Coordinates of C-alpha atoms in Angstrom, one line a residue:
Chain Y
X8 CA -135.7 -73.5 -83.9
X9 CA -138.4 -76.1 -83.3
X10 CA -140.2 -76.6 -80.1
X11 CA -138.4 -78.9 -77.6
X12 CA -140.0 -81.3 -75.2
X13 CA -137.9 -82.5 -72.3
X14 CA -138.5 -86.0 -70.8
X15 CA -140.5 -87.7 -73.7
X16 CA -140.1 -91.2 -72.4
X17 CA -142.2 -90.5 -69.3
X18 CA -146.0 -90.4 -69.0
X19 CA -146.9 -86.8 -68.3
X20 CA -144.8 -85.4 -71.2
X21 CA -146.8 -87.6 -73.6
X22 CA -149.8 -85.3 -73.0
X23 CA -147.7 -82.6 -74.8
X24 CA -146.4 -85.0 -77.4
X25 CA -149.8 -86.4 -78.5
X26 CA -151.1 -82.8 -78.8
X27 CA -148.2 -81.7 -80.9
X28 CA -148.6 -84.7 -83.2
X29 CA -152.4 -84.2 -83.5
X30 CA -151.8 -80.6 -84.5
X31 CA -149.0 -81.4 -86.9
X32 CA -146.5 -79.2 -85.1
X33 CA -142.8 -80.0 -85.6
X34 CA -140.8 -80.6 -82.4
X35 CA -137.8 -82.3 -81.1
X36 CA -137.3 -84.2 -77.8
X37 CA -134.6 -84.1 -75.2
X38 CA -134.3 -87.0 -72.8
X39 CA -134.1 -86.3 -69.1
X40 CA -132.6 -89.1 -67.0
X41 CA -134.7 -89.2 -63.9
X42 CA -132.8 -92.3 -62.6
X43 CA -129.6 -90.2 -62.5
X44 CA -131.4 -87.2 -60.9
X45 CA -130.9 -85.0 -64.0
X46 CA -134.3 -83.3 -63.2
X47 CA -132.9 -82.0 -59.9
X48 CA -129.8 -80.4 -61.5
X49 CA -129.6 -76.6 -62.0
X50 CA -129.8 -76.7 -65.8
X51 CA -133.1 -78.5 -65.7
X52 CA -134.5 -76.6 -62.7
X53 CA -134.0 -73.4 -64.7
X54 CA -136.6 -74.8 -67.1
X55 CA -138.9 -76.5 -64.5
X56 CA -138.4 -75.2 -61.0
X57 CA -140.3 -78.1 -59.3
X58 CA -138.0 -80.6 -61.0
X59 CA -140.7 -82.6 -62.8
X60 CA -141.2 -83.5 -66.5
X61 CA -142.2 -82.2 -69.0
X62 CA -140.6 -78.9 -69.6
X63 CA -141.1 -77.2 -73.0
X64 CA -139.0 -74.6 -74.8
X65 CA -140.5 -72.9 -77.8
X66 CA -137.8 -70.4 -79.1
X67 CA -137.4 -67.9 -76.3
X68 CA -140.5 -69.1 -74.5
X69 CA -140.6 -71.6 -71.7
X70 CA -143.6 -73.4 -70.3
X71 CA -144.2 -76.4 -68.1
X72 CA -147.2 -78.4 -66.6
X73 CA -148.3 -80.9 -69.2
X74 CA -151.9 -79.8 -69.4
X75 CA -150.9 -76.1 -69.7
X76 CA -148.6 -77.1 -72.6
X77 CA -151.5 -78.9 -74.3
X78 CA -153.6 -75.7 -74.0
X79 CA -150.8 -73.5 -75.3
X80 CA -150.2 -75.7 -78.3
X81 CA -153.9 -76.1 -79.1
X82 CA -154.4 -72.3 -78.9
X83 CA -151.2 -71.3 -80.8
X84 CA -152.0 -73.7 -83.6
X85 CA -155.8 -73.4 -83.5
X86 CA -156.2 -73.0 -87.2
X87 CA -154.5 -76.4 -88.0
X88 CA -155.6 -80.0 -87.2
X89 CA -158.6 -80.9 -85.0
X90 CA -159.9 -78.0 -82.8
X91 CA -159.1 -79.6 -79.5
X92 CA -160.5 -76.7 -77.4
X93 CA -164.0 -76.8 -78.8
X94 CA -165.5 -74.1 -81.2
X95 CA -167.4 -72.0 -78.7
X96 CA -166.9 -70.5 -75.2
X97 CA -169.4 -73.0 -73.9
X98 CA -167.6 -76.0 -75.5
X99 CA -164.3 -74.8 -74.2
X100 CA -165.9 -74.5 -70.7
X101 CA -166.7 -78.2 -71.0
X102 CA -163.2 -79.0 -72.2
X103 CA -161.8 -77.1 -69.2
X104 CA -164.2 -78.8 -66.8
X105 CA -163.1 -82.3 -67.8
X106 CA -159.4 -81.4 -68.1
X107 CA -159.7 -80.3 -64.4
X108 CA -161.6 -83.4 -63.5
X109 CA -158.7 -85.4 -65.0
X110 CA -156.1 -83.4 -63.2
X111 CA -157.7 -83.2 -59.7
X112 CA -160.0 -86.3 -59.5
X113 CA -159.0 -89.0 -62.0
X114 CA -155.2 -88.6 -61.9
X115 CA -154.4 -88.7 -58.2
X116 CA -155.7 -92.3 -57.5
X117 CA -154.3 -93.5 -60.8
X118 CA -150.9 -92.0 -60.0
X119 CA -151.0 -93.9 -56.7
X120 CA -151.6 -97.2 -58.6
X121 CA -148.8 -96.3 -61.0
X122 CA -146.3 -95.6 -58.2
X123 CA -147.2 -98.5 -56.0
X124 CA -147.7 -101.2 -58.6
X125 CA -145.3 -100.2 -61.4
X126 CA -142.5 -98.3 -59.7
X127 CA -142.3 -99.2 -55.9
X128 CA -139.7 -101.9 -56.4
X129 CA -137.7 -99.9 -59.0
X130 CA -137.7 -96.8 -56.8
X131 CA -137.0 -98.7 -53.7
X132 CA -140.0 -98.1 -51.5
X133 CA -142.5 -100.6 -50.1
X134 CA -145.7 -101.0 -52.1
X135 CA -148.6 -99.9 -49.9
X136 CA -151.4 -102.5 -50.4
X137 CA -154.0 -100.4 -48.4
X138 CA -153.3 -97.4 -50.6
X139 CA -153.6 -99.5 -53.7
X140 CA -157.0 -100.8 -52.6
X141 CA -158.3 -97.3 -51.6
X142 CA -157.0 -95.8 -54.9
X143 CA -158.7 -98.5 -57.0
X144 CA -162.0 -97.8 -55.2
X145 CA -161.7 -94.1 -55.8
X146 CA -160.8 -94.5 -59.4
X147 CA -163.7 -96.9 -59.9
X148 CA -166.1 -94.3 -58.5
X149 CA -164.7 -91.7 -60.9
X150 CA -165.1 -94.2 -63.8
X151 CA -168.7 -94.7 -62.9
X152 CA -169.3 -91.0 -63.4
X153 CA -167.4 -91.2 -66.7
X154 CA -169.6 -94.1 -67.8
X155 CA -172.7 -92.0 -67.2
X156 CA -171.2 -89.0 -69.1
X157 CA -170.0 -91.1 -72.0
X158 CA -173.5 -92.7 -72.4
X159 CA -174.7 -89.1 -73.2
X160 CA -171.9 -87.9 -75.5
X161 CA -169.2 -89.7 -77.5
X162 CA -166.3 -87.8 -75.8
X163 CA -166.1 -86.2 -72.4
X164 CA -166.7 -82.6 -73.4
X165 CA -169.3 -83.4 -76.1
X166 CA -169.4 -85.0 -79.5
X167 CA -165.9 -83.8 -80.4
X168 CA -162.5 -85.1 -79.3
X169 CA -160.7 -82.6 -77.2
X170 CA -157.7 -82.0 -74.9
X171 CA -159.9 -83.4 -72.1
X172 CA -159.9 -86.8 -73.7
X173 CA -156.2 -86.8 -74.8
X174 CA -155.0 -85.8 -71.2
X175 CA -156.2 -89.3 -70.1
X176 CA -154.1 -91.3 -72.5
X177 CA -150.7 -91.7 -70.9
X178 CA -151.7 -93.0 -67.5
X179 CA -154.7 -95.0 -68.7
X180 CA -152.3 -96.7 -71.0
X181 CA -150.4 -97.8 -67.9
X182 CA -153.7 -98.8 -66.2
X183 CA -154.7 -101.2 -69.0
X184 CA -151.1 -102.4 -69.5
X185 CA -148.4 -102.7 -66.9
X186 CA -150.7 -101.9 -63.9
X187 CA -152.8 -104.9 -65.0
X188 CA -156.3 -103.5 -64.3
X189 CA -157.7 -103.3 -67.9
X190 CA -161.0 -104.6 -66.4
X191 CA -161.7 -101.2 -64.9
X192 CA -162.1 -99.9 -68.4
X193 CA -163.4 -103.0 -70.2
X194 CA -166.2 -103.6 -67.7
X195 CA -167.7 -100.2 -68.4
X196 CA -169.4 -100.3 -71.9
X197 CA -169.2 -96.6 -72.7
X198 CA -165.8 -96.0 -71.1
X199 CA -164.4 -99.0 -73.0
X200 CA -165.7 -97.7 -76.4
X201 CA -164.3 -94.3 -75.6
X202 CA -160.9 -95.8 -74.7
X203 CA -160.8 -97.9 -77.8
X204 CA -161.6 -94.8 -79.8
X205 CA -159.0 -92.4 -78.3
X206 CA -156.2 -94.9 -77.9
X207 CA -156.4 -95.9 -81.5
X208 CA -155.9 -92.4 -82.8
X209 CA -152.8 -92.3 -85.1
X210 CA -151.3 -89.5 -83.0
X211 CA -151.3 -91.7 -79.8
X212 CA -150.0 -94.7 -81.6
X213 CA -147.1 -92.7 -82.9
X214 CA -146.5 -91.3 -79.4
X215 CA -146.2 -94.7 -77.7
X216 CA -144.3 -96.2 -80.6
X217 CA -141.6 -93.5 -80.7
X218 CA -141.3 -92.7 -77.0
X219 CA -141.9 -95.9 -75.2
X220 CA -140.5 -96.1 -71.6
X221 CA -136.9 -97.2 -71.7
X222 CA -136.7 -101.0 -71.1
Chain K
X1 CA -181.9 -65.4 -65.7
X2 CA -178.6 -64.6 -64.0
X3 CA -175.8 -67.1 -63.5
X4 CA -176.2 -69.2 -60.3
X5 CA -173.4 -70.4 -58.1
X6 CA -174.1 -73.3 -55.8
X7 CA -172.3 -73.6 -52.4
X8 CA -171.0 -70.0 -52.0
X9 CA -170.0 -70.4 -48.3
X10 CA -167.3 -73.0 -49.0
X11 CA -163.8 -72.3 -50.2
X12 CA -163.6 -73.7 -53.8
X13 CA -166.8 -71.9 -55.0
X14 CA -165.1 -68.6 -53.9
X15 CA -162.7 -69.0 -56.9
X16 CA -165.8 -68.6 -59.1
X17 CA -167.3 -65.8 -57.0
X18 CA -164.2 -63.6 -56.9
X19 CA -163.9 -64.0 -60.7
X20 CA -167.5 -63.0 -61.3
X21 CA -167.1 -60.0 -59.0
X22 CA -163.8 -59.0 -60.7
X23 CA -165.5 -59.1 -64.1
X24 CA -168.7 -57.3 -62.9
X25 CA -170.9 -60.2 -63.9
X26 CA -174.3 -60.4 -62.1
X27 CA -175.0 -63.6 -60.3
X28 CA -177.0 -65.2 -57.5
X29 CA -175.9 -67.8 -55.0
X30 CA -177.7 -70.9 -53.8
X31 CA -176.6 -72.5 -50.5
X32 CA -175.8 -76.2 -50.4
X33 CA -175.9 -77.8 -47.0
X34 CA -172.9 -80.2 -46.9
X35 CA -173.5 -81.0 -43.3
X36 CA -177.0 -82.4 -44.2
X37 CA -175.6 -84.2 -47.2
X38 CA -177.4 -82.1 -49.7
X39 CA -174.5 -82.4 -52.2
X40 CA -175.1 -86.2 -52.4
X41 CA -178.8 -85.9 -53.3
X42 CA -180.0 -86.5 -56.9
X43 CA -181.0 -82.9 -57.5
X44 CA -177.5 -81.7 -56.8
X45 CA -175.8 -84.7 -58.5
X46 CA -177.6 -83.7 -61.7
X47 CA -175.6 -80.5 -61.6
X48 CA -172.3 -81.9 -60.3
X49 CA -172.0 -85.7 -60.6
X50 CA -169.1 -86.0 -58.2
X51 CA -171.1 -84.3 -55.4
X52 CA -168.6 -81.5 -54.7
X53 CA -169.1 -77.7 -54.8
X54 CA -169.3 -75.5 -56.7
X55 CA -171.8 -76.2 -59.5
X56 CA -172.7 -73.3 -61.8
X57 CA -175.8 -72.9 -63.9
X58 CA -175.8 -70.1 -66.6
X59 CA -179.2 -70.2 -68.3
X60 CA -179.4 -73.6 -70.0
X61 CA -175.6 -74.2 -69.5
X62 CA -174.1 -76.2 -66.7
X63 CA -170.5 -76.2 -65.6
X64 CA -168.5 -77.4 -62.6
X65 CA -164.9 -77.5 -61.3
X66 CA -164.0 -74.1 -59.8
X67 CA -161.0 -73.4 -62.0
X68 CA -163.0 -74.3 -65.2
X69 CA -165.7 -71.9 -64.1
X70 CA -163.1 -69.1 -63.7
X71 CA -161.8 -69.7 -67.2
X72 CA -165.3 -69.8 -68.6
X73 CA -166.3 -66.5 -67.0
X74 CA -163.0 -64.8 -67.9
X75 CA -163.4 -65.9 -71.5
X76 CA -167.1 -65.2 -71.9
X77 CA -166.7 -61.7 -70.4
X78 CA -163.3 -61.0 -71.8
X79 CA -164.2 -57.5 -73.0
X80 CA -165.1 -56.2 -69.5
X81 CA -163.0 -55.8 -66.3
X82 CA -159.4 -56.9 -66.0
X83 CA -158.1 -59.4 -68.6
X84 CA -157.5 -62.3 -66.2
X85 CA -156.3 -64.7 -69.0
X86 CA -153.5 -62.5 -70.3
X87 CA -153.5 -60.7 -73.6
X88 CA -151.4 -63.1 -75.8
X89 CA -151.2 -66.8 -76.4
X90 CA -147.9 -66.7 -74.5
X91 CA -149.3 -64.9 -71.5
X92 CA -152.2 -67.3 -71.4
X93 CA -149.8 -70.2 -71.4
X94 CA -148.2 -68.8 -68.3
X95 CA -151.6 -68.3 -66.7
X96 CA -152.5 -71.9 -67.5
X97 CA -149.1 -73.1 -66.2
X98 CA -149.6 -71.5 -62.8
X99 CA -153.3 -72.4 -62.6
X100 CA -152.2 -76.0 -63.0
X101 CA -149.4 -75.6 -60.5
X102 CA -152.1 -74.3 -58.0
X103 CA -154.4 -77.2 -58.7
X104 CA -151.9 -80.1 -58.7
X105 CA -149.0 -79.0 -56.6
X106 CA -150.0 -76.1 -54.2
X107 CA -153.5 -77.2 -53.4
X108 CA -153.2 -80.9 -52.3
X109 CA -150.9 -80.3 -49.3
X110 CA -152.9 -77.2 -48.3
X111 CA -156.1 -79.2 -48.6
X112 CA -154.6 -81.7 -46.2
X113 CA -153.8 -78.9 -43.7
X114 CA -157.3 -77.6 -44.1
X115 CA -159.0 -81.0 -43.5
X116 CA -156.7 -82.1 -40.6
X117 CA -156.4 -78.8 -38.8
X118 CA -159.8 -77.0 -39.5
X119 CA -162.2 -79.8 -40.1
X120 CA -161.1 -83.1 -38.4
X121 CA -163.0 -82.6 -35.2
X122 CA -166.1 -81.2 -36.9
X123 CA -166.2 -84.0 -39.5
X124 CA -165.4 -86.6 -36.8
X125 CA -162.1 -88.1 -38.0
X126 CA -158.8 -88.1 -36.1
X127 CA -156.3 -85.4 -37.1
X128 CA -153.2 -87.0 -38.6
X129 CA -150.2 -85.2 -37.2
X130 CA -147.7 -87.0 -39.5
X131 CA -149.7 -85.9 -42.5
X132 CA -149.9 -82.4 -41.2
X133 CA -146.1 -82.3 -40.8
X134 CA -145.5 -83.8 -44.3
X135 CA -148.0 -81.5 -45.9
X136 CA -146.4 -78.4 -44.3
X137 CA -143.0 -79.5 -45.6
X138 CA -144.4 -80.0 -49.1
X139 CA -146.2 -76.6 -49.1
X140 CA -143.1 -74.9 -47.9
X141 CA -141.1 -76.3 -50.8
X142 CA -143.8 -75.1 -53.2
X143 CA -143.7 -71.6 -51.6
X144 CA -139.9 -71.5 -52.0
X145 CA -140.5 -71.8 -55.8
X146 CA -143.2 -69.1 -55.6
X147 CA -140.7 -66.8 -53.7
X148 CA -138.2 -67.2 -56.6
X149 CA -140.9 -66.6 -59.2
X150 CA -142.4 -63.6 -57.5
X151 CA -138.9 -62.0 -57.2
X152 CA -139.0 -61.9 -61.0
X153 CA -142.5 -60.7 -61.7
X154 CA -145.2 -59.0 -59.6
X155 CA -147.8 -61.8 -60.2
X156 CA -147.3 -65.5 -60.9
X157 CA -147.9 -65.4 -64.7
X158 CA -146.1 -62.0 -65.2
X159 CA -146.7 -58.3 -64.4
X160 CA -150.5 -58.7 -64.7
X161 CA -153.0 -60.1 -62.2
X162 CA -154.6 -63.3 -63.5
X163 CA -156.8 -66.3 -62.7
X164 CA -153.6 -68.0 -61.6
X165 CA -153.3 -65.6 -58.7
X166 CA -157.0 -65.5 -57.8
X167 CA -157.2 -69.3 -57.7
X168 CA -155.0 -69.2 -54.6
X169 CA -157.2 -66.9 -52.6
X170 CA -159.7 -69.1 -50.8
X171 CA -157.4 -71.7 -49.3
X172 CA -154.5 -69.3 -48.6
X173 CA -157.1 -67.3 -46.7
X174 CA -157.5 -70.4 -44.5
X175 CA -153.8 -70.9 -44.2
X176 CA -153.1 -67.4 -42.8
X177 CA -156.3 -67.4 -40.7
X178 CA -157.9 -70.5 -39.1
X179 CA -155.1 -72.9 -40.0
X180 CA -152.7 -70.6 -38.0
X181 CA -149.7 -70.8 -40.3
X182 CA -149.5 -67.2 -41.6
X183 CA -145.7 -67.4 -41.1
X184 CA -145.5 -69.6 -44.2
X185 CA -146.5 -66.5 -46.2
X186 CA -145.1 -63.7 -44.0
X187 CA -141.6 -65.2 -43.8
X188 CA -141.2 -65.1 -47.6
X189 CA -140.7 -61.5 -48.7
X190 CA -142.1 -61.6 -52.2
X191 CA -144.8 -64.2 -51.4
X192 CA -145.9 -61.9 -48.6
X193 CA -146.1 -58.8 -50.8
X194 CA -148.0 -60.8 -53.4
X195 CA -150.5 -62.1 -50.8
X196 CA -151.0 -58.6 -49.4
X197 CA -151.7 -57.3 -52.9
X198 CA -154.1 -60.0 -54.1
X199 CA -156.0 -60.4 -50.8
X200 CA -156.7 -56.7 -50.6
X201 CA -158.4 -56.5 -54.0
X202 CA -162.0 -55.2 -53.5
X203 CA -163.4 -58.3 -55.3
X204 CA -161.9 -60.6 -52.7
X205 CA -162.9 -58.4 -49.8
X206 CA -166.4 -58.5 -51.1
X207 CA -166.3 -62.2 -51.5
X208 CA -165.3 -63.0 -48.0
X209 CA -167.5 -60.4 -46.4
X210 CA -170.7 -61.6 -48.2
X211 CA -170.0 -65.3 -48.2
X212 CA -168.2 -66.1 -45.0
X213 CA -168.3 -69.7 -43.7
X214 CA -171.4 -70.2 -41.6
X215 CA -170.5 -69.9 -37.9

């Protein structure tokens, strides 16, 4: 029974998908219809009690939180594919550091941009222009730190691609695409080179080709 | 040269401190005076480019983000003290899941309560009553999920104490103390028993006795 990923068409679950594809792990996907509120029904809440995507079921084992799924997959299949956790305790520390930066510092302002630029009208709430401006300023300050870091090493955690880089893919893909703020990446030389590198990895291309957001 | 923790008197660095004490790792602490803006000076920014605490220096190695430091210490000193990462890949997956829940779901509303109830007047911004009310409602919903989880296992990730539990200590200590909302913990039977258990661990008692917030 192969591993199942719930909610593949949304952004956060793509952190799990790209990791599974990088590691060559077979999986299947199960759509979750957020528009119909399927994520708030008992069957789904039994897998993910907060009612968000993704949820993952691996045989008898259940796990949620996209970045935890990434770590679980990278650890369980450590011996195959790229070592996305780093080879030493010190390297893994840097991977964990930048994974946490993504989760707690990079993602929140980008999520605000996503919700208020891409989804406000679809979800029926007014787009908050003040919040959009503040969020872009916060994200710009974060990207300035990334620019300095990526002038010192090719990837965030060092000279090896890791979960820390891959975790940025789904929402940065929104930033340079439907959010319409590609300049935030392109205007920073090292961030731009990093983005070109990670977003052209075959595993990411496969992820967005197979699981694009439903039109 | 022992490991150095910068900013021990603030809450987030206490995630690192309690982990070091649990694991019996020697360390020293270096105060950072946030009121004087020391965290925005070049010397500190060289350790932590976002200008937040903690920063950690372990010989030639530098690491920041409190939950990344916890993982680094627990992994480096895996063979001594309690195994705070779980014994199997599956257990570690659950530890990672609840660590990410703490970082991305539990912490943000509690940080709002901390800033707007404990620090607004000290930091000179108006306390936002609407945000306080919304944040309490969000945190209550999160704690309802915790109550269900902790009715099934003694600790968040299973029947073993882990980093996922310890990560909650510093800001929940604010919640039941200076924030004045202990009822949010006490009114939930299993959450309350869990809190009594983890907050009475000798490592946590030592942390708050030695590194209390400056009066």
